[in-house]
Amino acid sequence: QQQVKQSPQSLIVQKGGISIINCAYENTAFDYFPWYQQFPGKGPALLIAIRPDVSEKKEGRFTISFNKSAKQFSLHIMDSQPGDSATYFCAASPYTGGFKTIFGAGTRLFVKA
Amino acid sequence: DTEVTQTPKHLVMGMTNKKSLKCEQHMGHRAMYWYKQKAKKPPELMFVYSYEKLSINESVPSRFSPECPNSSLLNLHLHALQPEDSALYLCASSQGAVAGRKTKAKNIQYFGAGTRLSVL
């Protein structure tokens, strides 16, 4: 009930292509779904997040799609760039009143120039 | 400003040494966290402090000792570590519980850059 399943484990995309990472959660009490981007040797940086009251959120080239009934959400990176090469973690947590965040296993993205 | 500052960036220590990791934030957050991250793995929660009080200890061995001197600072004291404790140690903060307010605080966590710890 506490897991967040993330796929794929790794992803190679050509420059200019679309990168898609998928996550599925089990606990319906979660109502906050952030994505973190982590470069080697750095801490995770909050990239974009969504709440279940919307089905899509877009910030620049990054879009989260959310399917509440399927308990799935995904990150789309449009016009992928070599600088996007990093590890991406999806996560789920209560939006308020809690401390624990459940992370997916991570996806290592490599964008070929 | 969403900055969480961690020092040192790198630390090498022997199994008999005592060292400390430090974390600082000036966002007014009242919840602070220590995570451990092994290579190619997600962050793993160790401790949570809320209003300078320890709220969560994820059954962490006693050779790791957290301390929260005030609302902006978080320390992790290390003693008699093992080589398998080598990892990236991350500090994070979030708004935390807001005493006396009806609106609950948001669980949006911001991470520092981490301390890369090597135990020889």
Short mmCIF file of C-alpha atoms in Angstrom, two decimals:
data_model
loop_
_atom_site.label_atom_id
_atom_site.label_comp_id
_atom_site.label_asym_id
_atom_site.label_seq_id
_atom_site.Cartn_x
_atom_site.Cartn_y
_atom_site.Cartn_z
CA GLN A 1 0.00 0.00 0.00
CA GLN A 2 2.95 2.29 0.48
CA GLN A 3 4.79 1.62 -2.75
CA VAL A 4 5.29 3.86 -5.75
CA LYS A 5 6.27 1.88 -8.82
CA GLN A 6 8.32 3.73 -11.43
CA SER A 7 9.27 2.74 -14.97
CA PRO A 8 11.40 2.51 -16.99
CA GLN A 9 14.55 2.05 -14.95
CA SER A 10 16.58 3.76 -17.66
CA LEU A 11 15.75 5.68 -20.81
CA ILE A 12 17.74 6.88 -23.80
CA VAL A 13 16.17 9.60 -25.96
CA GLN A 14 17.45 11.55 -28.94
CA LYS A 15 17.83 15.29 -28.58
CA GLY A 16 14.53 16.94 -29.41
CA GLY A 17 12.52 13.83 -28.60
CA ILE A 18 9.94 13.23 -25.89
CA SER A 19 10.94 11.49 -22.66
CA ILE A 20 8.15 9.70 -20.79
CA ILE A 21 8.43 8.27 -17.28
CA ASN A 22 5.55 6.49 -15.60
CA CYS A 23 4.59 5.95 -11.98
CA ALA A 24 1.82 4.10 -10.19
CA TYR A 25 0.81 4.40 -6.56
CA GLU A 26 -1.36 2.31 -4.28
CA ASN A 27 -2.31 4.42 -1.27
CA THR A 28 -5.37 6.54 -2.04
CA ALA A 29 -4.53 8.77 0.92
CA PHE A 30 -1.70 10.30 -1.13
CA ASP A 31 -2.72 13.63 -2.60
CA TYR A 32 0.57 15.22 -3.59
CA PHE A 33 2.77 13.89 -6.40
CA PRO A 34 6.11 15.63 -6.96
CA TRP A 35 8.86 14.83 -9.41
CA TYR A 36 12.47 15.34 -8.41
CA GLN A 37 15.43 15.73 -10.76
CA GLN A 38 18.84 14.67 -9.50
CA PHE A 39 22.19 15.23 -11.17
CA PRO A 40 25.23 13.14 -10.15
CA GLY A 41 26.68 14.28 -6.83
CA LYS A 42 23.77 16.65 -6.14
CA GLY A 43 20.64 16.51 -4.07
CA PRO A 44 17.19 15.97 -5.60
CA ALA A 45 15.63 19.19 -6.84
CA LEU A 46 11.87 19.62 -6.92
CA LEU A 47 10.97 19.82 -10.61
CA ILE A 48 7.19 19.87 -10.83
CA ALA A 49 4.31 18.55 -8.76
CA ILE A 50 0.60 17.85 -9.14
CA ARG A 51 -2.45 17.34 -6.93
CA PRO A 52 -5.38 15.06 -7.82
CA ASP A 53 -7.80 17.91 -8.54
CA VAL A 54 -6.24 18.40 -11.99
CA SER A 55 -5.40 15.89 -14.72
CA GLU A 56 -2.45 17.76 -16.19
CA LYS A 57 0.08 20.37 -15.17
CA LYS A 58 2.60 21.98 -17.47
CA GLU A 59 5.70 24.01 -16.65
CA GLY A 60 7.81 24.84 -19.66
CA ARG A 61 8.90 21.63 -21.34
CA PHE A 62 7.80 19.49 -18.38
CA THR A 63 4.25 18.11 -18.10
CA ILE A 64 2.68 15.83 -15.51
CA SER A 65 -0.32 13.78 -16.56
CA PHE A 66 -2.44 12.38 -13.73
CA ASN A 67 -5.04 9.58 -13.87
CA LYS A 68 -6.76 9.38 -10.50
CA SER A 69 -8.95 6.36 -11.29
CA ALA A 70 -5.95 4.32 -12.49
CA LYS A 71 -3.72 5.70 -9.70
CA GLN A 72 -1.05 6.55 -12.24
CA PHE A 73 0.89 9.64 -13.16
CA SER A 74 3.60 10.36 -15.68
CA LEU A 75 6.24 12.93 -16.54
CA HIS A 76 6.66 14.07 -20.11
CA ILE A 77 9.75 16.04 -21.12
CA MET A 78 9.18 17.69 -24.48
CA ASP A 79 12.08 18.66 -26.77
CA SER A 80 14.50 16.72 -24.53
CA GLN A 81 17.97 18.23 -24.25
CA PRO A 82 21.34 16.75 -23.21
CA GLY A 83 21.16 18.95 -20.11
CA ASP A 84 18.07 16.99 -19.05
CA SER A 85 20.23 13.89 -18.58
CA ALA A 86 19.73 13.05 -14.91
CA THR A 87 17.91 10.67 -12.62
CA TYR A 88 14.22 11.40 -12.12
CA PHE A 89 12.27 10.27 -9.06
CA CYS A 90 8.52 10.35 -8.80
CA ALA A 91 7.08 10.51 -5.30
CA ALA A 92 3.81 10.50 -3.41
CA SER A 93 2.77 11.80 -0.04
CA PRO A 94 -0.02 13.46 1.89
CA TYR A 95 -0.13 17.13 0.90
CA THR A 96 -0.65 18.27 4.48
CA GLY A 97 -0.41 16.84 7.95
CA GLY A 98 2.37 14.36 7.30
CA PHE A 99 6.09 14.01 6.84
CA LYS A 100 6.68 10.82 4.90
CA THR A 101 7.28 10.89 1.16
CA ILE A 102 7.37 7.62 -0.76
CA PHE A 103 9.82 7.68 -3.65
CA GLY A 104 9.82 5.62 -6.82
CA ALA A 105 12.98 3.68 -7.66
CA GLY A 106 14.18 6.32 -10.13
CA THR A 107 14.71 6.57 -13.88
CA ARG A 108 18.10 7.37 -15.35
CA LEU A 109 17.55 9.49 -18.44
CA PHE A 110 20.23 9.98 -21.06
CA VAL A 111 19.57 12.40 -23.90
CA LYS A 112 21.83 11.84 -26.90
CA ALA A 113 23.09 14.92 -28.70
CA ASP B 1 14.63 31.24 -1.68
CA THR B 2 14.35 27.45 -1.35
CA GLU B 3 17.93 26.78 -0.31
CA VAL B 4 19.04 24.11 2.10
CA THR B 5 22.76 24.26 2.81
CA GLN B 6 24.79 21.23 3.84
CA THR B 7 28.38 21.03 5.04
CA PRO B 8 30.78 19.52 4.41
CA LYS B 9 30.27 18.48 0.78
CA HIS B 10 32.62 15.54 1.17
CA LEU B 11 33.78 13.64 4.25
CA VAL B 12 36.15 10.73 4.65
CA MET B 13 36.33 9.11 8.06
CA GLY B 14 37.71 6.04 9.72
CA MET B 15 35.57 3.62 11.64
CA THR B 16 36.78 4.98 14.98
CA ASN B 17 36.29 8.66 14.14
CA LYS B 18 33.59 11.02 15.37
CA LYS B 19 32.32 13.57 12.89
CA SER B 20 29.23 15.71 12.32
CA LEU B 21 27.19 16.73 9.31
CA LYS B 22 25.47 20.09 9.33
CA CYS B 23 22.37 21.42 7.62
CA GLU B 24 20.89 24.91 7.61
CA GLN B 25 17.77 26.48 6.13
CA HIS B 26 16.34 29.98 6.37
CA MET B 27 12.92 29.40 4.83
CA GLY B 28 11.16 29.40 8.19
CA HIS B 29 10.46 25.69 7.81
CA ARG B 30 9.71 23.83 11.02
CA ALA B 31 10.26 20.27 9.75
CA MET B 32 13.73 19.01 8.89
CA TYR B 33 14.81 15.63 7.62
CA TRP B 34 17.85 13.40 7.24
CA TYR B 35 17.92 10.96 4.35
CA LYS B 36 20.53 8.43 3.27
CA GLN B 37 20.97 7.71 -0.42
CA LYS B 38 22.99 4.86 -1.88
CA ALA B 39 24.09 4.91 -5.51
CA LYS B 40 21.26 4.39 -8.02
CA LYS B 41 18.66 4.25 -5.22
CA PRO B 42 16.02 6.70 -4.01
CA PRO B 43 16.52 8.65 -0.79
CA GLU B 44 15.79 6.62 2.33
CA LEU B 45 14.31 8.47 5.32
CA MET B 46 16.30 8.34 8.54
CA PHE B 47 14.96 11.04 10.90
CA VAL B 48 12.37 13.80 10.98
CA TYR B 49 12.35 16.76 13.36
CA SER B 50 9.26 18.88 13.82
CA TYR B 51 9.54 22.02 15.91
CA GLU B 52 12.98 20.90 17.08
CA LYS B 53 11.56 17.66 18.44
CA LEU B 54 12.35 14.23 17.00
CA SER B 55 9.15 12.99 15.35
CA ILE B 56 10.35 10.03 13.31
CA ASN B 57 13.30 7.67 13.73
CA GLU B 58 13.23 4.99 11.06
CA SER B 59 15.00 2.44 13.27
CA VAL B 60 18.37 3.98 12.50
CA PRO B 61 21.41 2.48 14.30
CA SER B 62 22.58 4.46 17.33
CA ARG B 63 25.91 5.24 15.65
CA PHE B 64 23.87 7.98 13.91
CA SER B 65 22.73 10.64 16.36
CA PRO B 66 20.62 13.57 15.15
CA GLU B 67 20.35 16.93 16.84
CA CYS B 68 18.22 19.99 16.13
CA PRO B 69 19.70 22.95 18.08
CA ASN B 70 17.16 25.42 16.68
CA SER B 71 14.57 25.75 13.95
CA SER B 72 17.17 26.55 11.26
CA LEU B 73 19.85 23.99 12.06
CA LEU B 74 20.06 20.23 11.92
CA ASN B 75 23.10 18.11 12.76
CA LEU B 76 23.88 14.45 12.31
CA HIS B 77 26.58 13.15 14.63
CA LEU B 78 28.50 10.12 13.40
CA HIS B 79 30.45 7.68 15.55
CA ALA B 80 31.91 4.22 14.92
CA LEU B 81 30.48 3.99 11.43
CA GLN B 82 30.86 0.98 9.18
CA PRO B 83 32.03 0.95 5.55
CA GLU B 84 28.46 0.13 4.46
CA ASP B 85 27.39 3.51 5.87
CA SER B 86 29.20 5.19 2.98
CA ALA B 87 26.53 7.08 1.05
CA LEU B 88 25.18 10.51 0.16
CA TYR B 89 23.50 12.03 3.21
CA LEU B 90 20.76 14.47 2.35
CA CYS B 91 19.05 17.05 4.47
CA ALA B 92 15.61 18.36 3.56
CA SER B 93 13.09 20.75 5.02
CA SER B 94 9.39 21.41 4.68
CA GLN B 95 6.91 23.84 6.14
CA GLY B 96 6.04 21.45 8.93
CA ALA B 97 3.09 21.64 11.31
CA VAL B 98 1.84 25.16 11.90
CA ALA B 99 0.91 25.49 15.55
CA GLY B 100 -2.32 27.32 16.28
CA ARG B 101 -3.45 27.49 12.68
CA LYS B 102 -6.35 25.58 11.16
CA THR B 103 -4.61 25.21 7.82
CA LYS B 104 -2.23 22.29 7.88
CA ALA B 105 1.29 22.87 6.66
CA LYS B 106 2.35 21.61 3.26
CA ASN B 107 4.56 18.56 2.93
CA ILE B 108 6.68 19.99 0.12
CA GLN B 109 10.26 18.96 0.78
CA TYR B 110 13.33 20.83 -0.42
CA PHE B 111 16.67 19.06 -0.43
CA GLY B 112 20.22 20.20 0.11
CA ALA B 113 23.10 19.14 -2.13
CA GLY B 114 24.14 16.43 0.31
CA THR B 115 27.33 15.27 2.01
CA ARG B 116 29.21 12.50 0.25
CA LEU B 117 30.46 10.28 3.12
CA SER B 118 33.13 7.64 2.73
CA VAL B 119 33.90 5.35 5.68
CA LEU B 120 37.24 3.58 5.45
#
